[in-house]
Coordinates of C-alpha atoms and ligand atoms in Angstrom, one line a residue:
Chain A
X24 CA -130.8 -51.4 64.6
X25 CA -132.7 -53.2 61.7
X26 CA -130.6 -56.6 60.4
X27 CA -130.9 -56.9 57.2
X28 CA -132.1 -60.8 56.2
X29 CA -129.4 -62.4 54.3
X30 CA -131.4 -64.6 51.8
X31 CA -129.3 -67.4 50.6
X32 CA -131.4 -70.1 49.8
X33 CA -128.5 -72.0 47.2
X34 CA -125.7 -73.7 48.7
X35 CA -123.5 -73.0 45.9
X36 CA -123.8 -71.1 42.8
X37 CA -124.7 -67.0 41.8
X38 CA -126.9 -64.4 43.3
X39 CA -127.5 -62.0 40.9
X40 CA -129.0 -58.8 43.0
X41 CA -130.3 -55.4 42.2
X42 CA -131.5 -56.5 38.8
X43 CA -134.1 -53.6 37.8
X44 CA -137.7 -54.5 38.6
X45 CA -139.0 -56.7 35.9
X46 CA -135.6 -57.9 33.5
X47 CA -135.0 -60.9 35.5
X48 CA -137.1 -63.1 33.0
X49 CA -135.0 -61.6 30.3
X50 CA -131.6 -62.1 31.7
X51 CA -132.2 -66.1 32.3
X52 CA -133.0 -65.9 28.4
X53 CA -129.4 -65.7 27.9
X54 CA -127.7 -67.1 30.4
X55 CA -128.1 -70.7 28.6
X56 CA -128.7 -72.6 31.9
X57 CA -129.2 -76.0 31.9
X58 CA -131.0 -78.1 34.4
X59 CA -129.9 -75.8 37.2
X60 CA -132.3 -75.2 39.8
X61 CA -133.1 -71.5 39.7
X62 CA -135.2 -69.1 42.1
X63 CA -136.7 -65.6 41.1
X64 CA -137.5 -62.9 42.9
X65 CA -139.4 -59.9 40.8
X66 CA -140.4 -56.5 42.5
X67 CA -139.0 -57.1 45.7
X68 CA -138.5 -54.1 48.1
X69 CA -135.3 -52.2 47.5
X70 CA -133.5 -49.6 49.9
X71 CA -131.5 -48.3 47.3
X72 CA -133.6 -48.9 43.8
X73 CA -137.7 -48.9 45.4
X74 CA -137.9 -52.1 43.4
X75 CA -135.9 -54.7 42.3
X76 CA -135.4 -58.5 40.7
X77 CA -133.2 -60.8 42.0
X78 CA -131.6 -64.3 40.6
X79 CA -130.4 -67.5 42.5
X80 CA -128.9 -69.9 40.5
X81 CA -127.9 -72.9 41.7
X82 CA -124.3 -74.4 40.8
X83 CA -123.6 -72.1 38.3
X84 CA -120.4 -69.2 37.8
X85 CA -121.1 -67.1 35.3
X86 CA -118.4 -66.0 33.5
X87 CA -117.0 -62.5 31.8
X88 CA -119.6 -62.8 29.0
X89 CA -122.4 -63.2 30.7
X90 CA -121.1 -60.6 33.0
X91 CA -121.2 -58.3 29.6
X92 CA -124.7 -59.4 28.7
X93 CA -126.2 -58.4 32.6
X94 CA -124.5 -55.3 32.2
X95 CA -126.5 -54.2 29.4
X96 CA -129.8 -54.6 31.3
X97 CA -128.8 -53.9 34.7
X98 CA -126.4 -51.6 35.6
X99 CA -125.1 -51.7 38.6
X100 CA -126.8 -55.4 39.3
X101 CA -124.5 -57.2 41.7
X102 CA -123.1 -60.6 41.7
X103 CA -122.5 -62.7 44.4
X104 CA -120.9 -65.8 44.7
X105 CA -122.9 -68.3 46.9
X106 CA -119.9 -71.5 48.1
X107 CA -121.3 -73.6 50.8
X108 CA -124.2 -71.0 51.8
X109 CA -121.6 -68.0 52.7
X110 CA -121.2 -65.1 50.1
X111 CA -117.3 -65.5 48.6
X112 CA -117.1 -62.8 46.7
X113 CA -119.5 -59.7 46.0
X114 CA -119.2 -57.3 42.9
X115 CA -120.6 -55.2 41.0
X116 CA -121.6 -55.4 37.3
X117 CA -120.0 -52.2 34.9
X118 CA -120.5 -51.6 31.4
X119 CA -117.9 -52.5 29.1
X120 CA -117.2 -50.0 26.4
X121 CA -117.1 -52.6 24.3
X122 CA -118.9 -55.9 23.5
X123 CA -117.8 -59.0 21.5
X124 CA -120.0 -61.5 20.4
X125 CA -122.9 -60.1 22.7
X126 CA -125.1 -58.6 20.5
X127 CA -126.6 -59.1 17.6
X128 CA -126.7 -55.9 14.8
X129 CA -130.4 -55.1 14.2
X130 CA -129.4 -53.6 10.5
X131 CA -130.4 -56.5 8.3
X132 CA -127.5 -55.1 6.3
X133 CA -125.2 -55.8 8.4
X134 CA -122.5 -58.2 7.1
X135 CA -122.0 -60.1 10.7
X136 CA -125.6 -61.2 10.1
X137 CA -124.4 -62.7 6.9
X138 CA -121.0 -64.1 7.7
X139 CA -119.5 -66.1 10.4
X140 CA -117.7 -63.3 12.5
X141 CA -117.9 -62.0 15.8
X142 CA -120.2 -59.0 16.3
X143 CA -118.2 -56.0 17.8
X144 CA -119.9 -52.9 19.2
X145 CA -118.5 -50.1 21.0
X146 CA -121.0 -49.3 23.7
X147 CA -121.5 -45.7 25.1
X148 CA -123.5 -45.0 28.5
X149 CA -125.7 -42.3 29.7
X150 CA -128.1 -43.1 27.6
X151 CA -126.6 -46.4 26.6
X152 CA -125.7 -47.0 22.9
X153 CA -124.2 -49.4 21.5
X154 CA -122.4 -49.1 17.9
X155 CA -121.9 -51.6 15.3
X156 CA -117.7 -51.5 14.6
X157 CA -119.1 -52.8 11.1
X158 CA -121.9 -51.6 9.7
X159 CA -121.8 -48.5 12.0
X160 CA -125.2 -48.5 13.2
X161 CA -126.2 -47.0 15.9
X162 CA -129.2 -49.1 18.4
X163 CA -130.5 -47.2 21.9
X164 CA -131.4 -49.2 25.0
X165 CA -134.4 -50.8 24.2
X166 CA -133.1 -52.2 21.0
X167 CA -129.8 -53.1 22.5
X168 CA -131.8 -55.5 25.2
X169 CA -133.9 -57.0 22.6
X170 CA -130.4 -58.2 20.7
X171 CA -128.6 -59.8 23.3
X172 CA -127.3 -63.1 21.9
Chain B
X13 CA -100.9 -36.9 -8.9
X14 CA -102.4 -34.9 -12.1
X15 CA -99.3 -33.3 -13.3
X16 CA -97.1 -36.5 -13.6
X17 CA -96.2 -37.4 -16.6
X18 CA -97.8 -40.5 -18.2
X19 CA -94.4 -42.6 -18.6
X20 CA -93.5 -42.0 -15.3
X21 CA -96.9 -42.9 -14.0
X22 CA -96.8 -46.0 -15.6
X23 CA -94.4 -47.3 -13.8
X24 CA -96.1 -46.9 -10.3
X25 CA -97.8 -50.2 -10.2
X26 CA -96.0 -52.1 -13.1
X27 CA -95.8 -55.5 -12.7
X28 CA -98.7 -55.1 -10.1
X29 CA -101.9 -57.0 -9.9
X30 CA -105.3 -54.9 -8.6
X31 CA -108.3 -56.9 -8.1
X32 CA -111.3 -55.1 -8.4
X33 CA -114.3 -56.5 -7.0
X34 CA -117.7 -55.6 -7.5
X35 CA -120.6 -57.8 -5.7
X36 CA -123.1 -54.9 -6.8
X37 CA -122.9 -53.4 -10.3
X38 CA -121.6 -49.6 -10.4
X39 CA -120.3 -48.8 -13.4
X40 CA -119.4 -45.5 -13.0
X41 CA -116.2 -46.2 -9.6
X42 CA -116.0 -49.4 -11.5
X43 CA -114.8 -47.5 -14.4
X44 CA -112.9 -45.1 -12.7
X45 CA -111.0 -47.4 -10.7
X46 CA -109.9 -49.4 -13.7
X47 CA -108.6 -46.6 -15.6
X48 CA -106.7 -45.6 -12.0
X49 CA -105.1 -48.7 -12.5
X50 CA -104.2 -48.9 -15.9
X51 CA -102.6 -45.1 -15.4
X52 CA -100.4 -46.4 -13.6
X53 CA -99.4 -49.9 -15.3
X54 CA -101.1 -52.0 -13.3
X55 CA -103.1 -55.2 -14.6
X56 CA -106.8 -55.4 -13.4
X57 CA -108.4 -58.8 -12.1
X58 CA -111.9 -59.2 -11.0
X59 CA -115.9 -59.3 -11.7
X60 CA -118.2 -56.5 -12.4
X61 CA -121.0 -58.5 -11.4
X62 CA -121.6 -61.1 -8.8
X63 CA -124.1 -62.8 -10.3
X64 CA -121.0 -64.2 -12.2
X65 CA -119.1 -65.8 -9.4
X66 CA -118.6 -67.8 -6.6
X67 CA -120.5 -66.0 -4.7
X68 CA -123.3 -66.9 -6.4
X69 CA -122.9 -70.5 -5.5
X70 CA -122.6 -69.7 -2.0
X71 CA -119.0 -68.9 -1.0
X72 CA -118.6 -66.4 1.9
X73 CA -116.8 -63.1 1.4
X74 CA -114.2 -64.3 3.9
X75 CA -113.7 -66.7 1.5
X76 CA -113.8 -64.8 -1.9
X77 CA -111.1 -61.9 0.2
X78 CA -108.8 -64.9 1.6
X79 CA -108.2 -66.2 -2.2
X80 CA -108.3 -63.1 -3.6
X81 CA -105.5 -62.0 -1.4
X82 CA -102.5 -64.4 -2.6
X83 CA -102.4 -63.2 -5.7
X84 CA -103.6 -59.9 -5.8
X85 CA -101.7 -56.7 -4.4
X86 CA -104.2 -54.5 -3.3
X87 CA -108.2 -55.2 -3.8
X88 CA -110.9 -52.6 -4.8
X89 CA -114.6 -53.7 -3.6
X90 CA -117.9 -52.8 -3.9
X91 CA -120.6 -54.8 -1.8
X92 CA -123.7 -54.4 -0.8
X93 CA -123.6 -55.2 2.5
X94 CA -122.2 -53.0 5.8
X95 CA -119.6 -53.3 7.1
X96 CA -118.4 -56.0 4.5
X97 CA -114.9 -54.1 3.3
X98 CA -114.2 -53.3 7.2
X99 CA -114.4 -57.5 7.8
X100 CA -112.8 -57.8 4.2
X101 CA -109.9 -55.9 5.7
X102 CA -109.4 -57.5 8.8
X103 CA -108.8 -60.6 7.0
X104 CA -106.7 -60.1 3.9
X105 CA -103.4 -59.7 3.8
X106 CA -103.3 -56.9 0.6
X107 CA -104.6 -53.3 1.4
X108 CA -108.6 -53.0 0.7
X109 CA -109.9 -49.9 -0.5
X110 CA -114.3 -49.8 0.1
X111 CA -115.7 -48.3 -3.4
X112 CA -118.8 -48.3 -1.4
X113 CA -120.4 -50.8 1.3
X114 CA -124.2 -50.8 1.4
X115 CA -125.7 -47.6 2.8
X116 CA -122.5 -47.4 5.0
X117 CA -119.6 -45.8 3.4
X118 CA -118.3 -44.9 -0.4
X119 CA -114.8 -43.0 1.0
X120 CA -113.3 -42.6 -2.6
X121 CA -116.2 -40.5 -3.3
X122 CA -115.6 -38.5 -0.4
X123 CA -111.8 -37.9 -1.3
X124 CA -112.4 -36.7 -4.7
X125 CA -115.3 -34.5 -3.4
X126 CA -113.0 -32.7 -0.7
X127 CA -110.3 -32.7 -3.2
X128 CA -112.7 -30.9 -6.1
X129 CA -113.3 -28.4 -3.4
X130 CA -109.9 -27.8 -2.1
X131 CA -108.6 -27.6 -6.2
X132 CA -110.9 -25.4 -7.0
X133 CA -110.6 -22.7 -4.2
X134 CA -107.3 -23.1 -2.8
X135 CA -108.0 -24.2 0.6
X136 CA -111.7 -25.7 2.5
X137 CA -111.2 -23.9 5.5
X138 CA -113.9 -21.3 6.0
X139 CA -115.7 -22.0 2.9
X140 CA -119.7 -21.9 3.3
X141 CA -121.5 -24.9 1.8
X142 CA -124.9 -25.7 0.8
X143 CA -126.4 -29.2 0.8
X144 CA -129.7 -29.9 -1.1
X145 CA -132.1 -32.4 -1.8
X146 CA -131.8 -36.5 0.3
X147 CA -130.1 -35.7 3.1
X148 CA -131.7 -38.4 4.9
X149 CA -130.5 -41.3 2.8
X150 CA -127.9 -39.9 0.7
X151 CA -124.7 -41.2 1.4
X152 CA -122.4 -39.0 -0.3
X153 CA -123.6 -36.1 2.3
X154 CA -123.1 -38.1 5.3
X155 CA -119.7 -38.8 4.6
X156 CA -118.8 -34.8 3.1
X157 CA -120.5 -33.6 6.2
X158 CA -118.1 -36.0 8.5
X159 CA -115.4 -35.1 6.1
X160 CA -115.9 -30.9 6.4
X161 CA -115.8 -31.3 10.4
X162 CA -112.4 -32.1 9.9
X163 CA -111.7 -29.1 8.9
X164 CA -111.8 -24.8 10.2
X165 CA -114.5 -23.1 10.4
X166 CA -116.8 -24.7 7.7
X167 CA -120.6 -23.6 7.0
X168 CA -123.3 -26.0 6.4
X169 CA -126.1 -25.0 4.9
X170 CA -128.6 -27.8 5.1
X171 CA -131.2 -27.6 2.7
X172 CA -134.3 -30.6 2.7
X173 CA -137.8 -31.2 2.3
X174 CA -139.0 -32.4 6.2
X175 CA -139.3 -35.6 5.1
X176 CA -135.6 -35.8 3.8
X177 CA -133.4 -34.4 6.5
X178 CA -130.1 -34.6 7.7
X179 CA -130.4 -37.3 10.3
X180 CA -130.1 -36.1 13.8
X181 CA -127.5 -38.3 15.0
X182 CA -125.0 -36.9 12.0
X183 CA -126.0 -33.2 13.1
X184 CA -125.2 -33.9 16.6
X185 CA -121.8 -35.6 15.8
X186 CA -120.8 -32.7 13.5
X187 CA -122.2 -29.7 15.3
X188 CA -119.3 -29.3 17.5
X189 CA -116.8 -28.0 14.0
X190 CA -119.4 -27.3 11.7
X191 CA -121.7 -24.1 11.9
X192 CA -124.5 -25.2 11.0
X193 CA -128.0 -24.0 9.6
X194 CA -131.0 -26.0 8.5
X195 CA -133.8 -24.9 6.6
X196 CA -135.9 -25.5 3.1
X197 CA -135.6 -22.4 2.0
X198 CA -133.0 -22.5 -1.1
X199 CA -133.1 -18.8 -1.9
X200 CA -132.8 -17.7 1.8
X201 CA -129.2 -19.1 1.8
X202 CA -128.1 -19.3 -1.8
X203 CA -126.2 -15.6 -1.9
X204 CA -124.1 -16.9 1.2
X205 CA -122.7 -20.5 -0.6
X206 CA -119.5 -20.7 -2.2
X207 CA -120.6 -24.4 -3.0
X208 CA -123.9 -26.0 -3.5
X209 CA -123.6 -30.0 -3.4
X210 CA -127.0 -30.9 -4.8
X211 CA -128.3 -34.6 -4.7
X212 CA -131.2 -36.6 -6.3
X213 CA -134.2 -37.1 -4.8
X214 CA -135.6 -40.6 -5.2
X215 CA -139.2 -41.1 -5.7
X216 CA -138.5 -44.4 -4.0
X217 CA -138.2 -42.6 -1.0
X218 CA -141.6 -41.3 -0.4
X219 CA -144.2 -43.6 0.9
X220 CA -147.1 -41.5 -0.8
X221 CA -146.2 -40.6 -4.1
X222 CA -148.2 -37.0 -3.4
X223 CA -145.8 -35.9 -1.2
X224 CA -142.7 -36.7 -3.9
X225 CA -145.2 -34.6 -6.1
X226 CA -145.1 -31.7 -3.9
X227 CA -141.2 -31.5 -3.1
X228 CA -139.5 -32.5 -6.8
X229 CA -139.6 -29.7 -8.4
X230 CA -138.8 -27.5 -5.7
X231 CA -135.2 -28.1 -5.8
X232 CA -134.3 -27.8 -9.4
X233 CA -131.5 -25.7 -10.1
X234 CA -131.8 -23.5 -12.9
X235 CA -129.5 -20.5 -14.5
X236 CA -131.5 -17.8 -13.0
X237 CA -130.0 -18.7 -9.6
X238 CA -126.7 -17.2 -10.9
X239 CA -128.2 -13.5 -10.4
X240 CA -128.2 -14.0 -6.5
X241 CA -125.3 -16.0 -5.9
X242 CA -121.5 -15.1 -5.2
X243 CA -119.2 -15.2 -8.0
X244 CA -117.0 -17.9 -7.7
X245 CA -120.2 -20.0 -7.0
X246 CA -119.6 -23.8 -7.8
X247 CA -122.1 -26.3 -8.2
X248 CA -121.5 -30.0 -7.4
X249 CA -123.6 -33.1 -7.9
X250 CA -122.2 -37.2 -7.2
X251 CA -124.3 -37.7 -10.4
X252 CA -126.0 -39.2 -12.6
X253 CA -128.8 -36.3 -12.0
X254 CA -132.1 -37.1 -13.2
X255 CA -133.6 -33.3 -13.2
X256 CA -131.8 -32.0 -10.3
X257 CA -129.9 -29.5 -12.2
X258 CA -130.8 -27.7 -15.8
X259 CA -129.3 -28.3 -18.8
X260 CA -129.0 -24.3 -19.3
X261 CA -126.0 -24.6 -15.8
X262 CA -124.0 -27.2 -17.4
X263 CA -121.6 -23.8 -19.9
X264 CA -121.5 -21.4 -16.8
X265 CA -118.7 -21.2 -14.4
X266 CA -121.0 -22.4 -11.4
X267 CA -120.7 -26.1 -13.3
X268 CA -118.2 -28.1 -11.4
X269 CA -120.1 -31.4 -11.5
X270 CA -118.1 -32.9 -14.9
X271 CA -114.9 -31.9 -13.3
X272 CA -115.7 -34.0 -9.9
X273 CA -116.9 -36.7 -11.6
X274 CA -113.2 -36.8 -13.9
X275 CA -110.9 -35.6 -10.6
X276 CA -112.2 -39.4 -9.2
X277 CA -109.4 -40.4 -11.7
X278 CA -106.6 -39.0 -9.8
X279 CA -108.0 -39.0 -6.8
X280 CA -107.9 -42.9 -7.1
X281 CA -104.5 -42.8 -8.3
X282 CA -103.0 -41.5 -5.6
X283 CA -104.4 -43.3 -3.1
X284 CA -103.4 -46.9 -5.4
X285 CA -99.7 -45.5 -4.7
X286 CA -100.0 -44.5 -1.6
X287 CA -100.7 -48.2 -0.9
X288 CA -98.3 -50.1 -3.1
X289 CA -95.7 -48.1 -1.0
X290 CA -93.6 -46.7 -3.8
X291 CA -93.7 -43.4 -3.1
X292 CA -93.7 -41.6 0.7
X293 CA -95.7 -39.0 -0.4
X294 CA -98.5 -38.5 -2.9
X295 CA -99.4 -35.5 -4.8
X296 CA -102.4 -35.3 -6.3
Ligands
LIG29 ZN1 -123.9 -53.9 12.1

């Protein structure tokens, strides 16, 4: 029987797995990190996918909106959590059917891009959509990536 | 709501303050509002024109709504952004009613249309109805078209140039109550309506003025369409029409366009007292 290398090269912090090949670049756009020390790992073999991305981050627990944001892009990603090189806790990452404060409304009519409020969307999978509670717009996939806060 | 006498209607919102915002001129729901309001004693605050206002000098909406609020009962708006009466009514205390927000929504205009239809044949159920000219940008037939799915067995009879049709998301939400058939062929369909609800199409709308050439006259409805049409055929139009429909329509029967634009009246009365909680239930 094949073992399976456990890669764990952080000592504490997130392993975010089964990213689809080639978002990994644009979910550290949003995660806001800081100065933690980060490895990438794009179009690595993948049992399950053919090819996938994956994330260490070093020190870092991401919390329910970040969970929210990954969701968008990758669907079924998993996150692990990394204390003292052993994997705590493993999950996987659903779609909310709806997102607060995520995503910003590509309608430039759109009165949460002219007041202070909280975007609200109600997000539909299969092909994902997300609509603005607001101004009722409707964005697909690629337009929904390209507005995560 | 329309067979109440005027003394007793006056007493409906007596003593009772309705502001009656307007961040983007219309004068025609402005209007109509206002006399709404005055039907049924109520005293009107507000601005016909932002330009006017603290808004002008910068002051959020949130922040116009939250004054607004204390010392007003209910609030009419008009604004030009999206979405703007949904936030508005999230944060006021006093019941909002959205005389139109942006491309989104103008939901007063879709009561009185639905109203006109149901007053003038009894029921909307089973009726056939034609929609002609923007479809793609016209607001009013959005919103009627989400409006007739609420109700039986309702035909739609979409009628466009290409360039101006029904958006595809609306026809998907809708097909499921709604039979519906789309085409540019006017004449094809016309002996089946018992309503046509004919819009105006902008030239604004068309990149290459050729093409707004080709389609504008296409759509003009003139008396000689009364020869192949059902008898009780009504016409309706959100107005103002530019050329849309011809003078010679505006005698016949099929003319139902003056009488939709004056049912906005009490239309917009009843819902005012359906919000100032006076009575449990309104009769328009
Ligand atoms: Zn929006």
């Amino acid at each position: 029987m094949k073992k399976e290398i456990k890669v764990t090269p952080i000592k504490n912090g997130t392993v975010i797995d089964h990213l689809p090949a080639g978002t990994a670049l644009r979910v550290l756009s949003f995660l806001k990190l800081k100065n933690n020390p980060i490895t990438i790992a794009m179009n690595v073999g993948s049992k399950k996918q053919g090819k996938k991305d994956i994330i260490f981050i070093e020190d870092k627990f991401l919390g329910d909106k970040e969970f929210a944001k990954i969701a968008l892009i990758g669907k079924g990603a998993t996150m692990n959590i990394i204390k003292n090189h052993e994997v705590k806790s493993k999950g996987i990452i659903e779609i909310q059917d709806y997102a607060e404060a995520i995503i910003k409304c590509i309608n430039p009519n759109c009165i949460t891009n002219a007041e202070k409020m909280k975007t609200k969307f109600i997000i539909k999978d299969r092909p994902l959509k997300a609509t603005c509670y607001y101004c009722q717009k409707t964005m697909d996939e690629r337009e929904i990536v390209e507005s995560i806060k | 709501m329309e067979k109440m006498p005027a003394a007793k209607k006056q007493k409906i919102l007596m003593g009772r303050v309705v502001a009656s915002l307007f961040f983007e001129p219309s004068t025609r729901t402005r209007l109509s509002f206002e006399a709404a309001i005055q039907n049924l004693g109520g005293r009107v605050i507000g601005f016909s024109d932002s330009s006017t206002t603290s808004a002008k000098k910068g002051e959020t909406l949130s922040d116009s709504i939250r004054m607004v609020s204390r010392y007003a009962d209910i609030i009419v708006m008009r604004h030009p952004l999206e979405g703007s009466a949904r936030m508005a009514a999230e944060i006021s205390q006093k019941p909002i009613i959205n005389g139109g927000d942006g491309a989104n929504q103008h939901p007063t205009q879709t009561l009185l249309d639905l109203y006109t239809i149901k007053k003038k044949f009894g029921k909307i159920d089973g009726l056939s109805i034609g929609m002609l000219g923007d479809l793609k940008y016209g607001r009013t037939v959005h919103s009627l078209a989400y409006a007739l799915a609420k109700f039986e067995g309702v035909k739609l009879y979409l009628i466009a140039p290409e360039q101006l049709k029904m958006p595809k998301e609306i026809i998907e939400d809708v097909k499921k109550n709604l039979k519906i058939e789309e085409t540019s062929n006017l004449e094809k369909f016309l002996p089946k309506m018992d309503v046509l609800y004919a819009t105006r199409i902008q030239k604004e709308r068309f990149p290459d003025s050729m093409e707004y050439e080709k389609v504008k006259n296409v759509y003009i409805l003139k008396e000689e369409i009364l020869k192949i049409t059902k008898k009780n055929f009504q016409i309706m139009h959100p107005l103002p029409r530019v050329n849309e429909i011809s003078d010679g329509l505006d005698k016949t029967s099929a003319a139902l366009y003056f009488e939709q634009a004056a049912n906005g009246i009490p239309v917009r009365e009843a819902l005012l007292s359906m919000l100032i909680g006076k009575k449990k239930k309104v009769e328009m």
